[in-house]
């Protein structure tokens, strides 16, 4: 049985919370820059520790005036914005627990979370959210009040808290401990009802200290990052808290269509995201090059970057390769770095595997993407690559204080201070997840020299009619790397062979249509059977099949005339496939693959 431990480098004081470091800054370094927020004019304005702390206090007093008691649950449904962080810290300052809800959640999901958590206050982002969830709000049994950020909630809370004395906050702070619940994060759930993951202040502080040590330069004081992932997800949440803990300047944006423009102005030191975003960055750059008649140059630049990365990993690149790399650095790689703001030293990816090819490309292009691994139940990362210890294709070594063990059946088991202690009011699920002191992740992997490699997920393993176990992720990731592909779902459980459903990327199609002299108005349904598109997809499937055995290879696929989306419930907010939903929605299309 494989096992690897990285010793802990920190001890969390039982009387500290996520508020403690902010209070320390306010007292000792009030002018320390902590955030940049977008002004009404669109400019980025620095927010100091003193300014942020004062705003947190004002909102916390307002929550106390609204009847929020220590230990109460306050639900927050919003996209990523500066107010999210203010409210999160204000809830903690009032001694309460933040219940994070995705802005894309359906009324049924919101109803379940409000009921299960018994939230007493709900804070929504927009009036549209209030309208969408009106019936749910009216029926939530413990809910006393609903506030809307865009309808003056922040000012309303400030006014209500104006008469609350500082002593009320001091009392809440003195009674708070590291063991208190900081948040409930409901697993987005690819199957079944979401479970409320209880994360304590200790979990957050252990995680922030460990990842700061593991990531190194990325979480050093004075660095910066622009956060655009949903803050209801544990990865983004830990980034936000970790930035405050380590004095990294944090910006927020939810304007994804203009993200590149925001990155150019904000100029982050690091970009933190999920693999699909890096895939889209690569595919968009590739399509732009092809549309501009420079596809062959881009292809050679990609091959050179990958070759250069592999050579440097093995020891050193030869003179000829270095010269070729410098040429493409001026022609291609520099433009890619400029698109990320020009100051980007690297990127951190989590949530799903990135893939060897993209990992080597970005590193060879001068923007190394360090993969990590974690779950909501582990307060995000329990393993991570960094600039000193990195192995592309792996998710890194355990961060300080974590032990990774591989069970006999290949399941990844974890121990560490950032690992949760249970699900909210769900003893059965807790007992199933934590056994003999080990958290059972449900993921399959292996250890090599301490580096963890994820090879699949137990519940996602496909068992063909012939008894072959197939992990779909590797095939899906490979096919999805093709610029024309948006999503891919591999199927074949209890079937005679492996097959797939593929969706086309609507952002890539206009350029493809123009290059092939087809009308921009060509219906998507026609493109699903277009011979040239099918030829490209045939090549993508063949490439994916070359990486697995014949029994695991895709024998047949279907191209859908719709895409999988968050809005239709087929993707989680972090763009993972909801397999059971897709299987149900496209059961006829799947059946047709086997007729």
Coordinates of C-alpha atoms in Angstrom, one line a residue:
X1 CA 0.0 0.0 0.0
X2 CA 1.5 3.3 -1.1
X3 CA 1.7 6.2 1.4
X4 CA 3.4 9.6 1.4
X5 CA 3.5 12.4 4.1
X6 CA 4.7 16.0 4.0
X7 CA 5.3 17.1 7.6
X8 CA 3.3 20.0 8.9
X9 CA 4.9 23.5 9.3
X10 CA 2.3 25.2 11.3
X11 CA 0.2 25.0 14.4
X12 CA -3.2 26.8 14.5
X13 CA -4.0 28.5 17.8
X14 CA -7.4 27.3 19.0
X15 CA -8.5 30.9 19.6
X16 CA -7.7 32.2 16.1
X17 CA -10.2 32.5 13.2
X18 CA -10.1 33.8 9.7
X19 CA -10.7 37.3 11.2
X20 CA -7.5 37.2 13.3
X21 CA -5.0 38.1 10.5
X22 CA -7.2 41.0 9.3
X23 CA -7.4 42.4 12.8
X24 CA -3.6 42.1 13.1
X25 CA -3.2 44.0 9.9
X26 CA -5.5 46.7 11.0
X27 CA -3.7 47.2 14.2
X28 CA -0.1 47.0 12.9
X29 CA -0.2 47.7 9.2
X30 CA -3.4 49.7 8.4
X31 CA -2.2 50.9 5.0
X32 CA -1.3 47.4 3.7
X33 CA -3.0 46.9 0.3
X34 CA -5.3 43.9 0.4
X35 CA -7.7 44.4 -2.5
X36 CA -8.4 46.2 -5.7
X37 CA -12.0 47.0 -6.4
X38 CA -13.5 48.3 -9.6
X39 CA -14.8 51.9 -9.2
X40 CA -17.9 53.2 -10.8
X41 CA -15.7 54.6 -13.6
X42 CA -14.2 51.1 -14.2
X43 CA -10.8 51.8 -12.7
X44 CA -9.1 49.5 -10.2
X45 CA -8.8 51.2 -6.8
X46 CA -6.7 49.9 -3.9
X47 CA -8.4 48.9 -0.7
X48 CA -6.2 48.9 2.4
X49 CA -6.5 46.6 5.4
X50 CA -7.9 49.5 7.4
X51 CA -10.5 50.3 4.8
X52 CA -11.6 46.7 4.3
X53 CA -11.7 46.0 8.1
X54 CA -13.9 49.1 8.7
X55 CA -16.3 48.1 6.0
X56 CA -16.4 44.5 7.4
X57 CA -17.2 45.9 10.8
X58 CA -20.0 48.1 9.5
X59 CA -21.7 45.2 7.7
X60 CA -21.1 42.9 10.7
X61 CA -22.9 45.3 13.0
X62 CA -25.8 45.5 10.5
X63 CA -26.1 41.7 10.6
X64 CA -26.1 41.8 14.4
X65 CA -28.8 44.4 14.3
X66 CA -30.8 42.2 11.9
X67 CA -30.8 39.5 14.6
X68 CA -27.9 37.3 13.4
X69 CA -26.6 35.4 16.4
X70 CA -23.3 33.6 16.8
X71 CA -23.5 30.2 15.1
X72 CA -26.4 31.3 12.8
X73 CA -26.2 30.4 9.1
X74 CA -26.3 33.3 6.6
X75 CA -26.7 32.2 3.0
X76 CA -25.0 34.2 0.3
X77 CA -26.0 33.8 -3.4
X78 CA -23.9 35.9 -5.7
X79 CA -21.4 36.0 -8.5
X80 CA -17.8 36.8 -7.8
X81 CA -17.5 40.4 -6.7
X82 CA -15.8 42.5 -4.0
X83 CA -19.0 42.6 -1.9
X84 CA -18.8 38.8 -1.7
X85 CA -15.5 39.0 0.3
X86 CA -16.9 41.9 2.5
X87 CA -20.0 39.9 3.3
X88 CA -18.1 36.7 4.0
X89 CA -15.7 38.4 6.4
X90 CA -18.6 40.3 8.0
X91 CA -20.5 37.1 8.6
X92 CA -17.4 35.7 10.3
X93 CA -16.9 38.9 12.3
X94 CA -20.5 38.5 13.6
X95 CA -19.6 34.9 14.7
X96 CA -21.9 33.3 12.1
X97 CA -21.4 30.8 9.3
X98 CA -21.5 31.5 5.6
X99 CA -23.7 29.2 3.5
X100 CA -22.3 29.6 0.0
X101 CA -24.8 29.2 -3.0
X102 CA -23.9 29.4 -6.6
X103 CA -25.6 32.2 -8.5
X104 CA -26.6 29.6 -11.2
X105 CA -28.4 27.3 -8.7
X106 CA -31.9 26.3 -9.6
X107 CA -34.8 27.1 -7.3
X108 CA -34.9 23.4 -6.3
X109 CA -31.2 23.5 -5.2
X110 CA -31.7 26.8 -3.4
X111 CA -34.7 25.4 -1.6
X112 CA -32.8 22.3 -0.4
X113 CA -29.8 24.4 0.8
X114 CA -31.9 26.9 2.7
X115 CA -34.0 24.2 4.3
X116 CA -31.1 21.9 5.1
X117 CA -28.8 24.6 6.5
X118 CA -31.7 26.4 8.3
X119 CA -30.3 29.7 7.2
X120 CA -31.8 32.7 9.0
X121 CA -30.8 35.4 6.5
X122 CA -30.4 35.2 2.7
X123 CA -28.3 37.7 0.8
X124 CA -28.9 37.7 -3.0
X125 CA -26.9 39.6 -5.7
X126 CA -29.7 40.9 -8.0
X127 CA -33.4 41.6 -8.0
X128 CA -33.6 39.0 -10.7
X129 CA -32.3 36.4 -8.2
X130 CA -35.0 37.4 -5.8
X131 CA -37.7 37.1 -8.4
X132 CA -36.4 33.7 -9.6
X133 CA -36.4 32.3 -6.1
X134 CA -39.4 34.1 -4.7
X135 CA -41.4 31.0 -4.0
X136 CA -38.5 29.2 -2.4
X137 CA -37.8 32.3 -0.2
X138 CA -41.4 32.4 1.0
X139 CA -41.3 28.7 1.9
X140 CA -37.9 28.5 3.6
X141 CA -38.8 27.5 7.2
X142 CA -36.0 29.3 9.2
X143 CA -35.5 32.3 6.9
X144 CA -36.3 35.6 8.6
X145 CA -35.0 38.1 6.1
X146 CA -33.8 38.5 2.5
X147 CA -31.5 41.2 1.3
X148 CA -30.3 42.1 -2.3
X149 CA -26.8 43.6 -2.9
X150 CA -27.9 45.4 -6.1
X151 CA -31.0 46.8 -4.2
X152 CA -29.0 48.6 -1.5
X153 CA -28.3 45.8 0.9
X154 CA -24.8 47.0 1.9
X155 CA -26.0 50.6 2.7
X156 CA -29.1 49.2 4.5
X157 CA -26.9 47.0 6.7
X158 CA -24.6 50.0 7.4
X159 CA -27.5 52.1 8.6
X160 CA -29.0 49.4 10.7
X161 CA -25.7 48.7 12.4
X162 CA -24.9 52.3 13.1
X163 CA -26.0 52.1 16.8
X164 CA -24.4 48.7 17.5
X165 CA -21.4 49.3 19.7
X166 CA -17.9 48.0 19.0
X167 CA -18.1 46.0 22.2
X168 CA -20.7 43.7 20.5
X169 CA -18.1 42.8 17.8
X170 CA -15.4 42.4 20.5
X171 CA -17.6 40.0 22.4
X172 CA -18.3 37.9 19.3
X173 CA -14.6 37.8 18.5
X174 CA -13.6 36.8 22.0
X175 CA -16.0 33.9 22.0
X176 CA -15.0 32.6 18.5
X177 CA -12.7 29.6 18.1
X178 CA -10.8 27.9 15.4
X179 CA -13.2 24.9 15.7
X180 CA -16.2 27.0 14.8
X181 CA -17.9 26.4 11.5
X182 CA -16.8 29.0 9.0
X183 CA -18.8 27.9 6.1
X184 CA -21.1 25.3 4.6
X185 CA -20.3 24.4 1.0
X186 CA -22.8 22.2 -0.7
X187 CA -21.1 19.8 -3.0
X188 CA -22.3 20.6 -6.5
X189 CA -23.2 17.0 -6.8
X190 CA -22.9 15.1 -10.1
X191 CA -25.4 12.7 -8.6
X192 CA -28.0 12.9 -5.7
X193 CA -28.8 15.6 -3.2
X194 CA -25.9 18.0 -2.4
X195 CA -24.3 17.5 1.0
X196 CA -23.3 20.4 3.2
X197 CA -19.5 20.2 3.8
X198 CA -18.7 21.8 7.1
X199 CA -15.4 23.7 7.0
X200 CA -14.1 25.3 10.2
X201 CA -11.8 28.3 10.6
X202 CA -9.1 25.8 11.5
X203 CA -9.6 24.1 8.1
X204 CA -9.1 27.4 6.3
X205 CA -6.1 28.4 8.3
X206 CA -4.4 25.1 8.0
X207 CA -5.1 25.1 4.2
X208 CA -3.9 28.7 3.7
X209 CA -0.6 28.1 5.6
X210 CA 0.1 24.8 3.8
X211 CA -0.6 26.1 0.3
X212 CA 1.4 29.3 0.9
X213 CA 4.3 27.0 1.7
X214 CA 3.6 24.6 -1.1
X215 CA 2.9 27.2 -3.9
X216 CA 5.8 29.5 -2.9
X217 CA 6.0 32.7 -4.9
X218 CA 2.4 32.6 -5.9
X219 CA 1.2 33.5 -2.4
X220 CA 3.8 36.0 -1.3
X221 CA 3.0 39.5 0.0
X222 CA 2.7 42.0 -2.8
X223 CA 1.7 39.5 -5.5
X224 CA -1.7 39.9 -7.1
X225 CA -4.4 37.8 -8.7
X226 CA -7.7 38.5 -10.4
X227 CA -10.4 36.1 -9.2
X228 CA -13.1 35.1 -11.7
X229 CA -14.0 31.6 -10.5
X230 CA -17.4 31.3 -8.5
X231 CA -16.8 32.1 -4.8
X232 CA -19.3 29.5 -3.9
X233 CA -16.7 26.9 -5.0
X234 CA -14.0 25.9 -2.4
X235 CA -11.1 26.6 -4.8
X236 CA -12.0 30.3 -5.3
X237 CA -13.0 30.7 -1.6
X238 CA -9.6 29.5 -0.4
X239 CA -7.9 31.8 -2.9
X240 CA -9.8 34.7 -1.4
X241 CA -9.0 33.8 2.2
X242 CA -5.4 32.8 1.3
X243 CA -4.8 36.2 -0.3
X244 CA -5.9 38.0 2.8
X245 CA -3.8 35.7 5.0
X246 CA -0.7 36.3 2.9
X247 CA -1.3 39.9 1.8
X248 CA -1.7 39.1 -1.8
X249 CA -3.7 41.8 -3.6
X250 CA -7.0 40.4 -4.8
X251 CA -9.4 41.6 -7.5
X252 CA -12.8 40.2 -8.4
X253 CA -14.6 40.1 -11.7
X254 CA -17.7 38.3 -13.0
X255 CA -17.4 39.8 -16.5
X256 CA -16.1 36.6 -18.2
X257 CA -16.6 37.9 -21.8
X258 CA -14.2 40.8 -21.0
X259 CA -11.8 38.8 -18.9
X260 CA -8.9 39.2 -21.3
X261 CA -9.4 42.9 -21.2
X262 CA -9.5 42.9 -17.4
X263 CA -6.4 40.8 -17.2
X264 CA -4.6 43.3 -19.4
X265 CA -5.4 46.2 -17.1
X266 CA -5.2 44.3 -13.7
X267 CA -1.9 42.6 -14.7
X268 CA -2.0 39.7 -12.2
X269 CA 1.1 37.9 -10.9
X270 CA -0.7 34.6 -11.0
X271 CA -3.9 33.3 -12.7
X272 CA -5.9 30.7 -10.8
X273 CA -8.5 28.7 -12.7
X274 CA -10.0 25.3 -13.7
X275 CA -8.6 23.3 -16.7
X276 CA -11.4 24.2 -19.0
X277 CA -10.4 27.8 -18.9
X278 CA -6.8 27.0 -19.9
X279 CA -8.2 24.8 -22.7
X280 CA -10.3 27.7 -23.9
X281 CA -7.3 30.1 -23.8
X282 CA -5.3 27.6 -25.9
X283 CA -8.1 26.8 -28.4
X284 CA -9.0 30.5 -28.8
X285 CA -5.3 31.4 -29.6
X286 CA -5.1 28.5 -32.0
X287 CA -8.3 29.4 -33.8
X288 CA -7.2 33.1 -34.0
X289 CA -4.0 32.0 -35.6
X290 CA -5.7 29.8 -38.1
X291 CA -8.3 32.5 -38.9
X292 CA -5.4 34.9 -39.6
X293 CA -3.6 32.5 -41.9
X294 CA -0.9 31.7 -39.3
X295 CA -2.1 28.2 -38.3
X296 CA 1.1 26.5 -39.4
X297 CA 3.3 28.9 -37.5
X298 CA 1.2 28.4 -34.3
X299 CA 1.3 24.6 -34.7
X300 CA 5.1 24.8 -35.0
X301 CA 5.2 27.1 -32.0
X302 CA 3.1 24.6 -30.0
X303 CA 5.4 21.7 -30.9
X304 CA 8.5 23.7 -30.0
X305 CA 7.0 24.8 -26.6
X306 CA 6.2 21.1 -25.8
X307 CA 9.6 19.9 -26.9
X308 CA 11.3 22.7 -25.0
X309 CA 9.4 21.9 -21.8
X310 CA 10.1 18.2 -22.0
X311 CA 13.8 18.8 -22.7
X312 CA 14.2 21.2 -19.7
X313 CA 12.4 18.7 -17.5
X314 CA 14.8 16.0 -18.7
X315 CA 17.9 18.1 -18.1
X316 CA 18.5 20.9 -20.6
X317 CA 17.5 21.9 -24.1
X318 CA 20.0 21.9 -27.0
X319 CA 21.3 25.0 -28.7
X320 CA 19.1 24.5 -31.8
X321 CA 16.0 24.1 -29.7
X322 CA 16.8 27.1 -27.7
X323 CA 17.2 29.3 -30.8
X324 CA 13.9 28.0 -32.2
X325 CA 12.2 28.6 -28.9
X326 CA 13.5 32.2 -28.8
X327 CA 12.1 32.9 -32.3
X328 CA 8.6 31.6 -31.3
X329 CA 8.8 33.5 -28.0
X330 CA 8.8 36.7 -30.0
X331 CA 6.2 35.5 -32.6
X332 CA 3.7 33.6 -30.3
X333 CA 4.5 33.1 -26.6
X334 CA 5.0 36.7 -25.8
X335 CA 1.6 37.5 -27.2
X336 CA 0.0 34.8 -25.0
X337 CA 1.7 36.3 -21.9
X338 CA 0.5 39.8 -22.9
X339 CA -3.0 38.4 -23.1
X340 CA -2.7 37.4 -19.5
X341 CA -1.6 40.9 -18.5
X342 CA 2.2 40.7 -19.1
X343 CA 3.1 40.2 -15.5
X344 CA 1.9 36.6 -15.2
X345 CA 4.6 34.4 -13.6
X346 CA 2.5 31.3 -13.7
X347 CA -0.9 29.8 -13.1
X348 CA -2.5 27.3 -10.7
X349 CA -5.1 24.9 -12.0
X350 CA -7.4 22.7 -10.0
X351 CA -10.8 20.9 -10.2
X352 CA -9.9 18.4 -12.9
X353 CA -6.9 17.1 -14.9
X354 CA -5.2 19.6 -17.3
X355 CA -3.4 17.0 -19.4
X356 CA 0.2 16.6 -20.4
X357 CA 0.1 18.4 -23.7
X358 CA -1.3 21.6 -22.4
X359 CA 0.9 21.4 -19.3
X360 CA 4.0 21.2 -21.4
X361 CA 2.8 23.9 -23.9
X362 CA 2.1 26.5 -21.2
X363 CA 5.3 25.8 -19.4
X364 CA 7.2 26.0 -22.7
X365 CA 5.5 29.2 -23.5
X366 CA 6.7 30.8 -20.2
X367 CA 3.5 30.5 -18.2
X368 CA 3.9 27.3 -16.1
X369 CA 0.5 25.9 -14.9
X370 CA 0.9 24.2 -11.6
X371 CA -1.7 21.5 -11.0
X372 CA -3.1 20.7 -7.6
X373 CA -5.7 18.4 -6.2
X374 CA -8.4 18.7 -3.6
X375 CA -12.1 18.6 -2.9
X376 CA -14.6 20.6 -1.0
X377 CA -14.1 18.2 1.9
X378 CA -10.4 19.0 2.0
X379 CA -10.8 22.8 1.9
X380 CA -9.3 22.7 -1.6
X381 CA -5.7 21.6 -2.3
X382 CA -4.1 18.7 -0.5
X383 CA -1.4 18.2 -3.2
X384 CA 0.3 20.7 -5.4
X385 CA 3.1 21.2 -7.9
X386 CA 5.3 24.3 -7.7
X387 CA 8.3 25.9 -9.3
X388 CA 10.7 23.8 -7.3
X389 CA 8.9 20.4 -7.4
X390 CA 6.8 19.9 -10.5
X391 CA 6.0 16.8 -12.6
X392 CA 3.6 17.5 -15.4
X393 CA 0.7 15.0 -15.6
X394 CA 0.7 14.7 -11.8
X395 CA -1.2 16.9 -9.3
X396 CA 1.9 17.3 -7.2
X397 CA 3.1 16.2 -3.8
X398 CA 1.1 16.5 -0.5
X399 CA 1.1 20.0 0.9
X400 CA 2.5 20.3 4.4
X401 CA 0.5 18.5 7.0
X402 CA -1.1 16.0 4.6
X403 CA -0.7 12.3 4.2
X404 CA -1.9 10.6 1.0
X405 CA -2.4 6.8 1.0
X406 CA -3.5 4.6 -1.9
X407 CA -5.9 1.8 -0.8
X408 CA -5.7 -1.7 -2.3
X409 CA -8.4 -0.9 -4.8
X410 CA -6.6 2.3 -5.9
X411 CA -8.8 4.8 -4.0
X412 CA -7.0 7.9 -2.7
X413 CA -7.3 8.3 1.1
X414 CA -6.3 11.5 2.9
X415 CA -5.5 12.8 6.4
X416 CA -4.6 16.4 7.4
X417 CA -5.7 19.5 9.3
X418 CA -7.6 20.9 6.3
X419 CA -9.7 17.7 5.9
X420 CA -13.2 18.3 7.1
X421 CA -14.7 16.4 10.1
X422 CA -18.2 15.8 8.6
X423 CA -21.2 16.7 6.6
X424 CA -23.9 19.0 8.0
X425 CA -26.4 17.0 10.0
X426 CA -25.7 13.9 7.9
X427 CA -24.1 11.2 10.1
X428 CA -24.5 8.4 7.6
X429 CA -22.7 10.3 4.8
X430 CA -20.0 11.3 7.2
X431 CA -19.5 7.7 8.4
X432 CA -19.3 6.5 4.8
X433 CA -16.7 9.2 3.9
X434 CA -14.4 9.1 6.9
X435 CA -13.5 5.5 8.0
X436 CA -10.7 4.6 10.4
X437 CA -9.5 8.2 10.4
X438 CA -9.1 8.4 6.6
X439 CA -11.2 10.5 4.2
X440 CA -12.1 8.3 1.3
X441 CA -12.1 10.6 -1.7
X442 CA -13.8 8.3 -4.3
X443 CA -10.9 9.1 -6.7
X444 CA -8.5 6.6 -8.1
X445 CA -4.8 7.3 -8.3
X446 CA -1.2 6.2 -7.8
X447 CA 1.9 7.7 -6.1
X448 CA 5.3 8.0 -7.8
X449 CA 8.2 9.5 -5.8
X450 CA 5.5 11.3 -3.7
X451 CA 3.8 12.8 -6.7
X452 CA 0.1 11.9 -7.0
X453 CA -1.4 10.9 -10.3
X454 CA -5.2 10.9 -10.7
X455 CA -6.3 8.1 -13.0
X456 CA -10.1 8.1 -12.5
X457 CA -13.1 8.2 -10.2
X458 CA -14.6 5.1 -8.6
X459 CA -18.2 6.2 -9.3
X460 CA -17.3 7.2 -12.9
X461 CA -15.6 3.9 -13.8
X462 CA -17.3 2.3 -16.8
X463 CA -17.5 -1.5 -16.8
X464 CA -18.2 -2.8 -20.2
X465 CA -20.3 -5.9 -20.9
X466 CA -17.0 -7.7 -21.4
X467 CA -15.9 -6.7 -17.8
X468 CA -13.3 -4.1 -18.8
X469 CA -12.9 -1.2 -16.4
X470 CA -12.6 2.1 -18.3
X471 CA -11.9 5.5 -16.8
X472 CA -13.6 8.0 -19.1
X473 CA -11.7 11.2 -18.0
X474 CA -8.5 10.5 -20.1
X475 CA -10.5 10.0 -23.3
X476 CA -12.8 13.0 -22.6
X477 CA -9.9 15.3 -21.8
X478 CA -8.0 14.3 -25.0
X479 CA -11.0 14.9 -27.3
X480 CA -12.0 18.1 -25.6
X481 CA -8.6 19.5 -26.4
X482 CA -9.6 19.8 -30.0
X483 CA -10.6 23.4 -30.8
X484 CA -13.9 22.5 -32.4
X485 CA -15.0 20.4 -29.3
X486 CA -16.9 22.0 -26.4
X487 CA -17.7 18.9 -24.4
X488 CA -17.4 15.1 -24.5
X489 CA -19.1 12.4 -22.6
X490 CA -17.8 8.8 -22.8
X491 CA -20.4 6.1 -22.3
X492 CA -20.4 2.3 -22.3
X493 CA -21.4 0.9 -18.9
X494 CA -22.6 -2.6 -19.4
X495 CA -22.4 -2.1 -23.2
X496 CA -20.4 -4.1 -25.7
X497 CA -18.1 -1.2 -26.5
X498 CA -17.1 2.3 -25.5
X499 CA -18.8 5.2 -27.3
X500 CA -19.1 9.0 -26.9
X501 CA -21.3 12.0 -27.2
X502 CA -19.5 15.1 -28.5
X503 CA -20.7 18.8 -28.6
X504 CA -19.3 21.5 -30.8
X505 CA -17.9 24.8 -29.5
X506 CA -20.1 27.7 -30.7
X507 CA -17.2 30.1 -30.3
X508 CA -15.0 28.2 -32.6
X509 CA -17.5 27.6 -35.4
X510 CA -17.7 31.1 -37.0
X511 CA -14.0 31.1 -37.9
X512 CA -14.2 27.5 -39.1
X513 CA -17.2 28.3 -41.3
X514 CA -15.4 31.3 -42.8
X515 CA -12.3 29.3 -43.6
X516 CA -14.4 26.6 -45.3
X517 CA -16.4 29.1 -47.3
X518 CA -19.7 28.2 -45.6
X519 CA -22.4 30.7 -44.7
X520 CA -22.2 32.0 -41.1
X521 CA -25.9 31.1 -40.8
X522 CA -25.3 27.4 -41.4
X523 CA -27.5 25.6 -38.8
X524 CA -25.7 23.6 -36.1
X525 CA -27.7 20.5 -37.0
X526 CA -26.1 20.5 -40.5
X527 CA -22.6 20.8 -39.0
X528 CA -23.1 17.7 -36.9
X529 CA -23.0 15.7 -40.1
X530 CA -20.6 17.9 -42.1
X531 CA -17.9 15.6 -43.7
X532 CA -15.0 17.9 -42.9
X533 CA -16.0 18.4 -39.3
X534 CA -16.4 14.7 -38.9
X535 CA -13.0 14.1 -40.4
X536 CA -11.5 16.5 -37.8
X537 CA -13.4 14.7 -35.0
X538 CA -12.3 11.3 -36.4
X539 CA -8.7 12.4 -36.0
X540 CA -9.4 13.7 -32.4
X541 CA -11.0 10.4 -31.4
X542 CA -8.2 8.4 -33.0
X543 CA -5.6 10.4 -31.1
X544 CA -7.5 9.8 -27.8
X545 CA -7.7 6.1 -28.7
X546 CA -4.0 5.9 -29.2
X547 CA -3.5 6.5 -25.5
X548 CA -5.5 3.6 -24.3
X549 CA -5.9 -0.1 -25.0
X550 CA -8.2 -1.4 -27.7
X551 CA -10.8 -2.5 -25.2
X552 CA -10.9 1.0 -23.8
X553 CA -11.0 2.8 -27.2
X554 CA -14.1 4.7 -28.5
X555 CA -15.6 2.7 -31.3
X556 CA -18.5 5.0 -32.2
X557 CA -19.5 8.6 -31.4
X558 CA -22.4 11.0 -32.0
X559 CA -22.2 14.8 -32.5
X560 CA -25.1 16.6 -30.7
X561 CA -26.8 19.7 -32.1
X562 CA -26.8 21.3 -28.6
X563 CA -24.1 21.9 -26.0
X564 CA -24.0 20.9 -22.3
X565 CA -24.3 24.0 -20.1
X566 CA -24.6 25.1 -16.5
X567 CA -28.0 26.6 -17.3
X568 CA -29.4 23.3 -18.5
X569 CA -28.1 21.5 -15.5
X570 CA -25.7 19.3 -17.4
X571 CA -22.5 21.0 -16.1
X572 CA -21.6 22.0 -12.6
X573 CA -20.6 25.6 -11.9
X574 CA -16.9 24.5 -12.3
X575 CA -17.7 23.0 -15.7
X576 CA -17.7 19.3 -14.7
X577 CA -20.0 16.9 -16.4
X578 CA -23.2 15.9 -14.5
X579 CA -23.1 12.4 -15.9
X580 CA -26.5 11.2 -14.6
X581 CA -28.3 14.3 -15.9
X582 CA -26.7 14.0 -19.3
X583 CA -27.5 10.2 -19.4
X584 CA -31.1 11.0 -18.6
X585 CA -31.4 13.9 -21.1
X586 CA -29.7 12.1 -23.9
X587 CA -30.8 8.5 -23.3
X588 CA -32.1 8.1 -26.8
X589 CA -28.9 9.5 -28.4
X590 CA -26.9 7.0 -26.2
X591 CA -29.3 4.2 -27.1
X592 CA -28.8 5.0 -30.8
X593 CA -25.1 4.5 -30.5
X594 CA -25.7 0.8 -29.8
X595 CA -28.4 0.1 -32.4

